[in-house]
Coordinates of C-alpha atoms in Angstrom, one line a residue:
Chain L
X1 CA 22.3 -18.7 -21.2
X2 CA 19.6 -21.2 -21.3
X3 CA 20.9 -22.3 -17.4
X4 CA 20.3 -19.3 -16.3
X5 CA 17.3 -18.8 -17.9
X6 CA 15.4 -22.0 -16.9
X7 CA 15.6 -21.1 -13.3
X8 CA 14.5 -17.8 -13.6
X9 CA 11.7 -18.6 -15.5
X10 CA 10.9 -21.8 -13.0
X11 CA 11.0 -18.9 -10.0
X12 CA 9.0 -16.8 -11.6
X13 CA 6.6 -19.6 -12.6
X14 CA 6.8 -21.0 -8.8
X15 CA 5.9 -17.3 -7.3
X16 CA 3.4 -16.2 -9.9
X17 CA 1.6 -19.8 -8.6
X18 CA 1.9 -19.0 -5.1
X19 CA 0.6 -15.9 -5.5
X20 CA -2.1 -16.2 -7.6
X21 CA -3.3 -18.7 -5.0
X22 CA -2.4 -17.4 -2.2
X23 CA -4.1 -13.6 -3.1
X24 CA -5.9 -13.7 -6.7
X25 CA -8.4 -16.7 -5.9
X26 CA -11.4 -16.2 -8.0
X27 CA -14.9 -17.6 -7.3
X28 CA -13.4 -19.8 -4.6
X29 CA -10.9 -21.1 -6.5
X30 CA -7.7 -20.2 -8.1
X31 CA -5.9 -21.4 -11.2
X32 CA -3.1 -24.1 -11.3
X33 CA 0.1 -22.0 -12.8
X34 CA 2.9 -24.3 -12.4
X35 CA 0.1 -27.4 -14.3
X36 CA -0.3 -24.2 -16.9
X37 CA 3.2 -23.6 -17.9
X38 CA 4.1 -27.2 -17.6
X39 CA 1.5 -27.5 -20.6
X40 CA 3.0 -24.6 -22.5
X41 CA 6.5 -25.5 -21.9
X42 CA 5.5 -28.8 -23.4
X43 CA 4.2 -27.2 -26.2
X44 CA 7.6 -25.3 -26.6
X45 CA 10.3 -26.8 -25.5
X46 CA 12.1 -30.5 -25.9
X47 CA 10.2 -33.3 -23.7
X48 CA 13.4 -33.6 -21.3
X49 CA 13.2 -30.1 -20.6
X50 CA 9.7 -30.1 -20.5
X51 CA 9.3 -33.1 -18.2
X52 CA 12.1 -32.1 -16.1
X53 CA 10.1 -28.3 -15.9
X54 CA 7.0 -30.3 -15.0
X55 CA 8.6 -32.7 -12.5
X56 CA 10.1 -29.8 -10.4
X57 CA 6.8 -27.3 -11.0
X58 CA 5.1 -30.8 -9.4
X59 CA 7.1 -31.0 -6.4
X60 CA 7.0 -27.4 -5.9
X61 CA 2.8 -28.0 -5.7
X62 CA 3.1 -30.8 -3.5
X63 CA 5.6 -28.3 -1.0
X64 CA 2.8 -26.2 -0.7
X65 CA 0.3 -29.2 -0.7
X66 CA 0.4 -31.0 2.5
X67 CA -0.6 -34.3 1.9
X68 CA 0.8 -36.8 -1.3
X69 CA 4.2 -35.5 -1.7
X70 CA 5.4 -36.2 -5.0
X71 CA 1.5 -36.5 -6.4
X72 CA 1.6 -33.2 -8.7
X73 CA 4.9 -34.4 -9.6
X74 CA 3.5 -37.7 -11.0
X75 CA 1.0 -36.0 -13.0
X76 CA 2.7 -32.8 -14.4
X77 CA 5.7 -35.2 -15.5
X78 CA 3.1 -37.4 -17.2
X79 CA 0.8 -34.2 -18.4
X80 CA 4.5 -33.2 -20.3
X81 CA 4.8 -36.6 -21.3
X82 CA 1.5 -36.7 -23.0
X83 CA 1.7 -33.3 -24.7
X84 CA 5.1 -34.1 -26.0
X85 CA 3.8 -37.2 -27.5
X86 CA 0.5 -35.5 -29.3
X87 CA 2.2 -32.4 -30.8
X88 CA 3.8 -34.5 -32.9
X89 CA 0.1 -35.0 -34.1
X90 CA -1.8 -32.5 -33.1
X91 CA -0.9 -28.3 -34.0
X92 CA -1.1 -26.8 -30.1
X93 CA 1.1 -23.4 -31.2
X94 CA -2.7 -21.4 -31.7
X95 CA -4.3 -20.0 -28.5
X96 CA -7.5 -21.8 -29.2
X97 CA -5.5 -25.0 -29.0
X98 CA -3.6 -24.5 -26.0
X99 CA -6.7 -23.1 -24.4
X100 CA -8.9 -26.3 -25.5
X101 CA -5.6 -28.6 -24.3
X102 CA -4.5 -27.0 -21.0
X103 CA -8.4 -27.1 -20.4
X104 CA -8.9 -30.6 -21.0
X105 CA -5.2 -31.4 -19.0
X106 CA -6.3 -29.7 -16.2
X107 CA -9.7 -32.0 -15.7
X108 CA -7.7 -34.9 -16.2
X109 CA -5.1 -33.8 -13.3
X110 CA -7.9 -33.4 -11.3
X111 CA -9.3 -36.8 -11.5
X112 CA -5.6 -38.0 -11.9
X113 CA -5.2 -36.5 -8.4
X114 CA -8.1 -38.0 -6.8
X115 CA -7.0 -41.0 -8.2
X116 CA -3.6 -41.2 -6.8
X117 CA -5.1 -39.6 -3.4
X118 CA -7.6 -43.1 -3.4
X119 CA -4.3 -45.4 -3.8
X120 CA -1.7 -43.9 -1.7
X121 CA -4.0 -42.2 1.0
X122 CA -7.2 -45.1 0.7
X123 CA -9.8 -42.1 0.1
X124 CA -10.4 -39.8 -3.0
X125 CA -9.6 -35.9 -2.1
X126 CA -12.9 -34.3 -2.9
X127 CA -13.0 -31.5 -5.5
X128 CA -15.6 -28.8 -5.2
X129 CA -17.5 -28.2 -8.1
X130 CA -16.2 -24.8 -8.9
X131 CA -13.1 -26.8 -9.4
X132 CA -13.8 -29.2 -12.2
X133 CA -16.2 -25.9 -13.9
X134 CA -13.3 -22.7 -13.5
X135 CA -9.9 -23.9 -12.9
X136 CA -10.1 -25.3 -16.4
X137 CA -11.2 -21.6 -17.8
X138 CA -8.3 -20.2 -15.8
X139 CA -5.9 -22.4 -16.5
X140 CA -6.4 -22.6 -20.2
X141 CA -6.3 -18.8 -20.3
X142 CA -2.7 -18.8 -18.5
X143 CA -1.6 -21.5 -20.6
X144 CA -1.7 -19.2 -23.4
X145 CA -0.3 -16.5 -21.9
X146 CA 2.8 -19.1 -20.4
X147 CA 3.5 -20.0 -24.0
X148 CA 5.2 -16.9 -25.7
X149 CA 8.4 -17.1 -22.8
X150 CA 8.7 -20.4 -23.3
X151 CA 9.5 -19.8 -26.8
X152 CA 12.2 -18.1 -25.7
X153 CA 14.6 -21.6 -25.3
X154 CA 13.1 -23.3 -29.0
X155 CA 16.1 -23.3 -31.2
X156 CA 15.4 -21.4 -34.6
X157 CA 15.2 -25.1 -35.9
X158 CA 12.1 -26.4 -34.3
X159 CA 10.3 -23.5 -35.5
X160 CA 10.6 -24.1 -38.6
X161 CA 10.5 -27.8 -38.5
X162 CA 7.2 -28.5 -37.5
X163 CA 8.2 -32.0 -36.3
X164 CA 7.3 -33.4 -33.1
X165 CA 8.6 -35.7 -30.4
X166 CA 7.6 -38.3 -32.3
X167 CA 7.7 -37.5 -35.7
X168 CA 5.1 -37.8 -38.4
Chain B
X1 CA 15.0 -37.4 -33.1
X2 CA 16.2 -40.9 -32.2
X3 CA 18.4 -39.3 -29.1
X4 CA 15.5 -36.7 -28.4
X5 CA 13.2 -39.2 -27.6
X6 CA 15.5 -41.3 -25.6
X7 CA 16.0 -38.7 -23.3
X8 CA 12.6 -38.4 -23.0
X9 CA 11.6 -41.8 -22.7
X10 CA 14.2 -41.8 -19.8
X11 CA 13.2 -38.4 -18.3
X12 CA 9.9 -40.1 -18.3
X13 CA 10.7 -42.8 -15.7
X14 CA 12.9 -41.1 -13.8
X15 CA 10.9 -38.8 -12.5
X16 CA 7.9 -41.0 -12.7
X17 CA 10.1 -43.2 -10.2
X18 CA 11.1 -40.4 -8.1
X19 CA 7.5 -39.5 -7.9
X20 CA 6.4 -43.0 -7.3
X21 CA 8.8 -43.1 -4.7
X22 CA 8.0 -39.9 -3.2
X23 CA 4.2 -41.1 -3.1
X24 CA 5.3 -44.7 -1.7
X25 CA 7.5 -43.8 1.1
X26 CA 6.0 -40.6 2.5
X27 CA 7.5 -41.2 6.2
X28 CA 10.8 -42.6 4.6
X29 CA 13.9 -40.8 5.3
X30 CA 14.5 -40.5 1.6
X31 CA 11.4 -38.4 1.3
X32 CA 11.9 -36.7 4.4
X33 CA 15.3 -35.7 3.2
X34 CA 13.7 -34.3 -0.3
X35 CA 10.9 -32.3 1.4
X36 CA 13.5 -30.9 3.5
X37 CA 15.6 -29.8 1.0
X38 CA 12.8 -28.5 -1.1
X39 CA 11.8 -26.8 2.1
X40 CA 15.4 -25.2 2.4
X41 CA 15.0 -24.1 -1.0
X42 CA 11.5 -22.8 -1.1
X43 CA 11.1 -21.7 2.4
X44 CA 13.8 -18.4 2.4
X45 CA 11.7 -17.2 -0.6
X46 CA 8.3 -18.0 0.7
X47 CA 8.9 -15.6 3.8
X48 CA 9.9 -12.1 2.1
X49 CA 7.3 -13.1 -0.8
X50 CA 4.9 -13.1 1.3
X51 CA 6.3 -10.0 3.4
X52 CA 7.0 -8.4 0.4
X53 CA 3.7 -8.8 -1.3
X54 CA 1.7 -8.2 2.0
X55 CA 3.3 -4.7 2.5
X56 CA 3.0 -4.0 -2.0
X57 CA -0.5 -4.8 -1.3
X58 CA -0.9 -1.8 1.2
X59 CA 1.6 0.8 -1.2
X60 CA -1.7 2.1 -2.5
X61 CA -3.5 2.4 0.5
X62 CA -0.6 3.5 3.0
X63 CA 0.3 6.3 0.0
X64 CA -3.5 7.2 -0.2
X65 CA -3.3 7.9 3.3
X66 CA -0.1 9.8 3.0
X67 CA -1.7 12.1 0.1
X68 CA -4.5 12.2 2.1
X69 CA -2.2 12.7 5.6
X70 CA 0.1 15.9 3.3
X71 CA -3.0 17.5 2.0
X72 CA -4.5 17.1 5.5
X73 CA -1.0 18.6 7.2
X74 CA -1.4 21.6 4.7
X75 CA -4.8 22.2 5.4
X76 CA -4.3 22.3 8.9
X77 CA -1.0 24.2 8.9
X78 CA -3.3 26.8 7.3
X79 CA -5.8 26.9 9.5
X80 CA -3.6 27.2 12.6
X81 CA -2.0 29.9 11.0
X82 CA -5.6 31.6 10.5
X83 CA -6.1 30.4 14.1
X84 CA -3.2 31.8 15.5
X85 CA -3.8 35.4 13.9
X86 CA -7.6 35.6 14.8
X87 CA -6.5 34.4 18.5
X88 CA -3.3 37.3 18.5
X89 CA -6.7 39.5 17.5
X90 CA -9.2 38.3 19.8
X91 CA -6.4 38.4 22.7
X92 CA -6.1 41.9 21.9
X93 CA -10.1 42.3 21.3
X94 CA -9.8 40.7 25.0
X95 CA -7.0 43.2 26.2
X96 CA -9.3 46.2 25.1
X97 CA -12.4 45.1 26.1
X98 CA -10.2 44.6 30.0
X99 CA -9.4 48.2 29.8
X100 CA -12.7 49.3 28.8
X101 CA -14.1 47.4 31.1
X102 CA -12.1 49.5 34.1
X103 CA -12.6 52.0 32.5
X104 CA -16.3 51.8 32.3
X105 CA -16.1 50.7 35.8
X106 CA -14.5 54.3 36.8
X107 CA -16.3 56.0 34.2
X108 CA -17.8 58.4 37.2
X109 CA -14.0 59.3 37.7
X110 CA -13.4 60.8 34.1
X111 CA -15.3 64.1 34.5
X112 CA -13.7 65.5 31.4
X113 CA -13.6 65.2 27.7
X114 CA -11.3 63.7 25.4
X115 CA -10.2 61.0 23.6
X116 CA -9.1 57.5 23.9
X117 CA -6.0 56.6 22.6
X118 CA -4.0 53.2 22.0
X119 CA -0.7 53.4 23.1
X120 CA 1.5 52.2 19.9
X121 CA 4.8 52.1 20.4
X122 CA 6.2 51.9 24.2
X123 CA 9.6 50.4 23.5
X124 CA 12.2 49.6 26.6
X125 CA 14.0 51.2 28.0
X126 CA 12.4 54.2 26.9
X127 CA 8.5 52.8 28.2
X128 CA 8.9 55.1 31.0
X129 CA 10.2 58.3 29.3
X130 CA 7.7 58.5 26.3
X131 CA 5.4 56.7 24.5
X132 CA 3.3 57.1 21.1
X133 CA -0.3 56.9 20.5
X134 CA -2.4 56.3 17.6
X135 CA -4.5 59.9 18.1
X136 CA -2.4 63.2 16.4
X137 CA -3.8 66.2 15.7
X138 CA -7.0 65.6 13.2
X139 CA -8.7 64.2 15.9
X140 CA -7.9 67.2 18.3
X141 CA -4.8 65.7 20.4
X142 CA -2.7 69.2 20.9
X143 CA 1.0 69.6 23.0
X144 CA 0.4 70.2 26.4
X145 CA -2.7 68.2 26.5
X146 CA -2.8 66.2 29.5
X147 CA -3.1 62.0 29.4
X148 CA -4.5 60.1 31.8
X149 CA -5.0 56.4 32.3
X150 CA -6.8 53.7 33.8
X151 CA -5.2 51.3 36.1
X152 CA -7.1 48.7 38.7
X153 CA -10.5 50.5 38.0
X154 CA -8.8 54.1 39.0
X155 CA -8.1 56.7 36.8
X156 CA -4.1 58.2 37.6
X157 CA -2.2 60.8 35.8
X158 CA -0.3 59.4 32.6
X159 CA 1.7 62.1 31.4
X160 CA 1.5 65.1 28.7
X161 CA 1.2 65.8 25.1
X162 CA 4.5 66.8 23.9
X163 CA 4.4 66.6 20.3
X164 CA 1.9 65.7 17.3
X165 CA 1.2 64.6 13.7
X166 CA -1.7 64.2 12.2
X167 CA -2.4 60.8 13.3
X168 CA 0.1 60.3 16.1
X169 CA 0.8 62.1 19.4
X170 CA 3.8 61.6 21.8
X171 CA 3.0 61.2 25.4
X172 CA 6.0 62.4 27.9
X173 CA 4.7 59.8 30.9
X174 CA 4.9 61.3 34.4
X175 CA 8.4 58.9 35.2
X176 CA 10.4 60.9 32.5
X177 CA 13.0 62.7 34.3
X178 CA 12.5 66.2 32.8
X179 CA 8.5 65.7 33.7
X180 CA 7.6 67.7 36.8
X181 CA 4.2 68.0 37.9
X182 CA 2.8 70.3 40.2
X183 CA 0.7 68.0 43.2
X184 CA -0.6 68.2 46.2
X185 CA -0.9 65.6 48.9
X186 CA -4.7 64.8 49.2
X187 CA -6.4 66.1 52.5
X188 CA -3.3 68.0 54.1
X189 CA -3.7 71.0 51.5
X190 CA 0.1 70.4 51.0
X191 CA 1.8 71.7 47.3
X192 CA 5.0 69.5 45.8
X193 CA 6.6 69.1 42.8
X194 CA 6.6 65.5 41.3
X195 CA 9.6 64.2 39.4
X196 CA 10.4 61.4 37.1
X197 CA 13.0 59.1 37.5
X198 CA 13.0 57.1 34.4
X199 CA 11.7 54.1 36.6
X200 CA 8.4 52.7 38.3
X201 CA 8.6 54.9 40.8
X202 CA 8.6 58.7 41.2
X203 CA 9.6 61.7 43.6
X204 CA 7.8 64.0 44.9
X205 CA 10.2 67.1 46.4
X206 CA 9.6 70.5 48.3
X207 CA 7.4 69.2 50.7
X208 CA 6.9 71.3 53.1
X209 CA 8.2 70.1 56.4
X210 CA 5.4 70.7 58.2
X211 CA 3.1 69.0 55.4
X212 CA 2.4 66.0 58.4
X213 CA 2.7 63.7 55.3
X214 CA 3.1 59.9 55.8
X215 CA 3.7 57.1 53.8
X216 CA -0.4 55.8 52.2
X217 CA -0.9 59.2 51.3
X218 CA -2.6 59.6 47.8
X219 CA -1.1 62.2 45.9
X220 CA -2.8 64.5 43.4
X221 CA -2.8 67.0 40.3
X222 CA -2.8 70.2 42.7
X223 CA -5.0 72.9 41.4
X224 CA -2.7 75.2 41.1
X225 CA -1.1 73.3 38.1
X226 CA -1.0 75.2 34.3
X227 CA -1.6 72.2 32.5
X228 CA -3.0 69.4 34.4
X229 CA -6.9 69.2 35.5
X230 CA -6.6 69.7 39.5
X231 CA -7.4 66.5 41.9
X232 CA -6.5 63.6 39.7
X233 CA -4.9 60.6 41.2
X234 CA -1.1 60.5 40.4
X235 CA 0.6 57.9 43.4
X236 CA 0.7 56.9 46.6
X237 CA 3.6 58.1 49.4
X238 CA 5.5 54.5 49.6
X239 CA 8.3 55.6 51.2
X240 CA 10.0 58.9 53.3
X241 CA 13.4 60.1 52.6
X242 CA 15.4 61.0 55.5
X243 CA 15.5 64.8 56.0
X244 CA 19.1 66.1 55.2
X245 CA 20.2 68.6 58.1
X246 CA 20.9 71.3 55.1
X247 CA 17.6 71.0 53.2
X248 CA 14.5 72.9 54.1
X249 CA 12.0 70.1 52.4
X250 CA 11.4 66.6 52.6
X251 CA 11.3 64.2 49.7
X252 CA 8.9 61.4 49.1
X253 CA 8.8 57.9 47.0
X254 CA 5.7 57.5 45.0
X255 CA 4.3 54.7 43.3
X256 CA 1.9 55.6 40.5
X257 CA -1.1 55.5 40.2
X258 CA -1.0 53.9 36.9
X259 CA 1.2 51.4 35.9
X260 CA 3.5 53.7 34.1
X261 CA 5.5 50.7 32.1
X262 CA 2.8 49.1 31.0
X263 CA 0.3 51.6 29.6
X264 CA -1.9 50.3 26.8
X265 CA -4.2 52.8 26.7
X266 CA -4.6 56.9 27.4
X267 CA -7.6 59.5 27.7
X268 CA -6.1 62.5 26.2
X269 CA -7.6 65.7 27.8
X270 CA -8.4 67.7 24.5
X271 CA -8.1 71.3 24.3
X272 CA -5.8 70.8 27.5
X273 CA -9.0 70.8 29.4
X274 CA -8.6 72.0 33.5

C-alpha cells in the first residue's frame, strides 16, 4: 500500500510546490513545500524514507531551479538527516515545534544554499530580504499542516514508542 | 534500531553522493542523463498542470461571464420580444397614419358623411368577394350603406354594406360577382352596369354602342344609381371587348379605382347617404 502511497503523496507534494510558487507567491516570495514536508516527513516517518523523500523533493527543486542541480538535494537529504537525528531528543509531534523547527531549517537551507552556490558556482546566490524574514513564517506554517498525512505510513508501533532514530 | 539506523546512515551518503555528484559534474553526461530523465518524468505533468490550473483559474470568471452572458440572453430575448410587438404596432400605427394621410390628402373628395372603418378580416381567396370591418350597427353602419376607399390619394368606390352586428359590418366589394353597380362613363353621359368578377379587375356591360368610349376613360357611380352617391370614382376603361355580331352592347375591362385586394381601410356612407 505504502508503494503506492509514497508516490502519490510525493506528486502531490511536488505539484502543491509548483503551484504555490508558480501562482500563490506572497509578498514577493513564496514558501518552500517540498523543504516543508521533507521536515514533516522526517518528523514522521523512518530516516530512509525520510531521506529518500527529501532526496527526490530536492531534485525535483533543483528541476525547476536552473542553476546547481543536485543543490536542494544536498540540503533536504541532510535537513532529514538532521531531524531524524534530534527527534530522538527533541519532542517535534506539537505544531509549535514543527513550526519553531521547519522555521529554523528553512534559514539554515537558505544559507546552506548560498553556501553551496559560493563553492560549486564561485559566487553566493543573493537572497532578498523578504526571504530570510517570510519564507520561514510560511514554511513553518505548511510544515504543520504536511505533518498529519505523513502520519499516515508510521506503524502503530512508533506511535506509541516514543523512541527516535537514535534512541534515548 | 541497530538496522534502522544503518539504513539511514547509508541513505545518508548515498544521496549525499549523488548530490555531490550532481553538484560536481554539472556538464557530465551522468548529470545530463539524470536531468533528463527527471525532465522526462516531470516535464508531461508540468504542461497540463500548468494548462490545467491556468484554465481552473478562469472557471470563476468564464462562469461569471456565462451567468452574466444567460441572464443578459434572457434579458434581451425579452426585450426583442417587446421590441418586436411595439414595431408589429408602430408598423401598423405607420400603415394608418399612410392611409390617413391619403386620405387627408383627398379630403376635398369625400363630400359626405360617415365613418371610417378598419377592414378586419380580408382573407384569400375571398379578399375580393367580401370583407369585414370593425364598424356594425351601434355606430350607425346599416345594409345597403355604401363603402368607399382611398387609394393613391383618390377616393374609388369600395363596395356595399350587406350585413351587420353590432360591432361588425360586411362589405360586398365591387369585384364580387353578384355586385352590379349602376355607372356611367365620365364626360360621354353614357349609363352601364359594372360587374364583379371575383378578380382585380371588373366589367362594365350594356354600353351603349354609340357611348364613343375608349380605353383611359374614368368610370363613375352614375346618378341614377339607388344606393350609391352619384359621380364617385369606380375604374378606369383598360381594355375593349370585341363586339359580338349578335350583341347590341359593348363590354369594357376596368381596373378599379381602389385596390380592391388590398383594402385596409373603408368610409362607410351612413344612413346610405346619396
Amino acid at each position: 500500500m505504502n508503494f503506492l502511497l509514497w508516490p502519490l503523496l510525493f506528486c502531490g507534494f511536488a505539484g502543491a510546490h509548483w503551484f504555490v510558487g508558480q501562482y500563490c507567491a506572497f509578498f514577493g516570495t513564496a514558501p518552500s513545500v517540498l523543504l516543508a514536508a521533507t521536515v514533516a516527513c522526517a518528523i514522521a516517518s523512518a530516516p530512509a524514507q525520510a531521506m529518500a523523500f527529501g532526496f527526490f523533493a530536492g531534485l525535483f527543486a533543483d528541476f525547476l531551479a536552473v542553476h546547481l542541480f543536485g543543490g536542494y538535494a544536498l540540503l533536504f537529504v541532510i535537513t532529514a538527516y538532521a531531524v531524524c537525528f534530534a527527534k530522538s531528543r527533541i519532542y517535534f509531534e506539537t505544531p509549535a515545534a514543527q513550526f519553531w523547527l521547519c522555521a529554523a531549517l528553512t534559514l539554515l537551507c537558505a544559507a546552506g544554499y548560498m553556501a553551496e552556490s559560493l563553492v560549486f558556482l564561485d559566487k553566493p546566490f543573493p537572497v532578498v530580504w523578504r526571504t530570510w524574514f517570510l519564507t520561514p513564517v510560511y514554511n513553518g506554517a505548511l510544515c504543520m499542516a504536511a505533518f498529519p498525512f505523513f502520519l499516515l505510513f508510521r506503524p502503530v508501533r512508533r506511535i506509541t514508542s516514543g523512541g527516535g532514530l537514535f534512541g534515548r | 534500531m541497530d538496522r534502522e539506523r544503518c539504513s539511514a546512515g547509508i541513505s545518508l551518503v548515498t544521496f549525499s553522493l549523488v548530490s555531490i555528484v550532481l553538484l560536481l559534474l554539472p556538464l557530465s553526461p551522468l548529470v545530463g542523463t539524470v536531468r533528463g530523465l527527471a525532465g522526462a518524468v516531470f516535464y508531461p505533468f508540468l504542461r497540463p498542470a500548468d494548462a490545467l490550473v491556468h484554465n481552473s483559474v478562469q472557471i470563476p470568471q468564464n462562469a461569471r461571464m456565462l451567468l452574466d452572458a444567460v441572464d443578459e440572453n434572457r434579458a434581451l430575448r425579452r426585450r426583442n420580444l417587446e421590441l418586436q410587438a411595439a414595431l408589429g404596432q408602430y408598423e401598423a400605427l405607420l400603415e394608418t397614419a399612410r392611409r390617413y394621410d391619403e386620405m387627408t390628402g383627398s379630403a376635398g373628395q369625400l363630400r359626405w358623411s360617415g365613418v371610417w372603418a378598419r377592414v378586419i378580416s380580408a382573407v384569400p381567396p375571398d379578399n375580393y368577394s367580401s370583407v369585414i370591418i370593425n364598424r356594425g350597427a351601434k355606430d350607425g353602419v346599416r345594409i345597403k350603406d355604401p363603402v368607399l376607399a382611398v387609394y393613391r390619394g383618390a377616393v374609388g368606390l369600395a363596395g356595399k354594406v350587406i350585413e351587420t352586428s353590432s360591432g361588425t359590418a360586411r362589405v360586398m366589394l365591387v369585384s364580387d360577382p353578384m355586385s352590379s353597380v349602376t355607372c356611367s362613363i365620365r364626360d360621354r353621359g353614357t349609363d352601364a352596369l359594372l360587374e364583379g368578377l371575383n378578380g382585380k379587375y371588373l366589367r362594365l356591360n350594356y354600353i351603349p354602342p354609340d357611348s364613343n368610349i375608349a380605353v383611359g376613360d374614368t368610370i363613375v357611380t352614375s346618378a341614377v344609381s339607388v344606393l350609391f352617391p352619384a359621380g364617385v370614382t369606380v375604374g378606369r376603361v383598360v381594355e375593349l371587348y370585341p363586339r359580338e355580331a349578335f350583341m347590341t352592347f359593348l363590354s369594357a375591362r376596368i381596373e378599379p379605382a381602389v385596390n380592391i385586394g388590398g383594402i385596409g381601410e373603408v368610409f362607410v356612407l351612413a344612413g346610405g347617404q346619396k
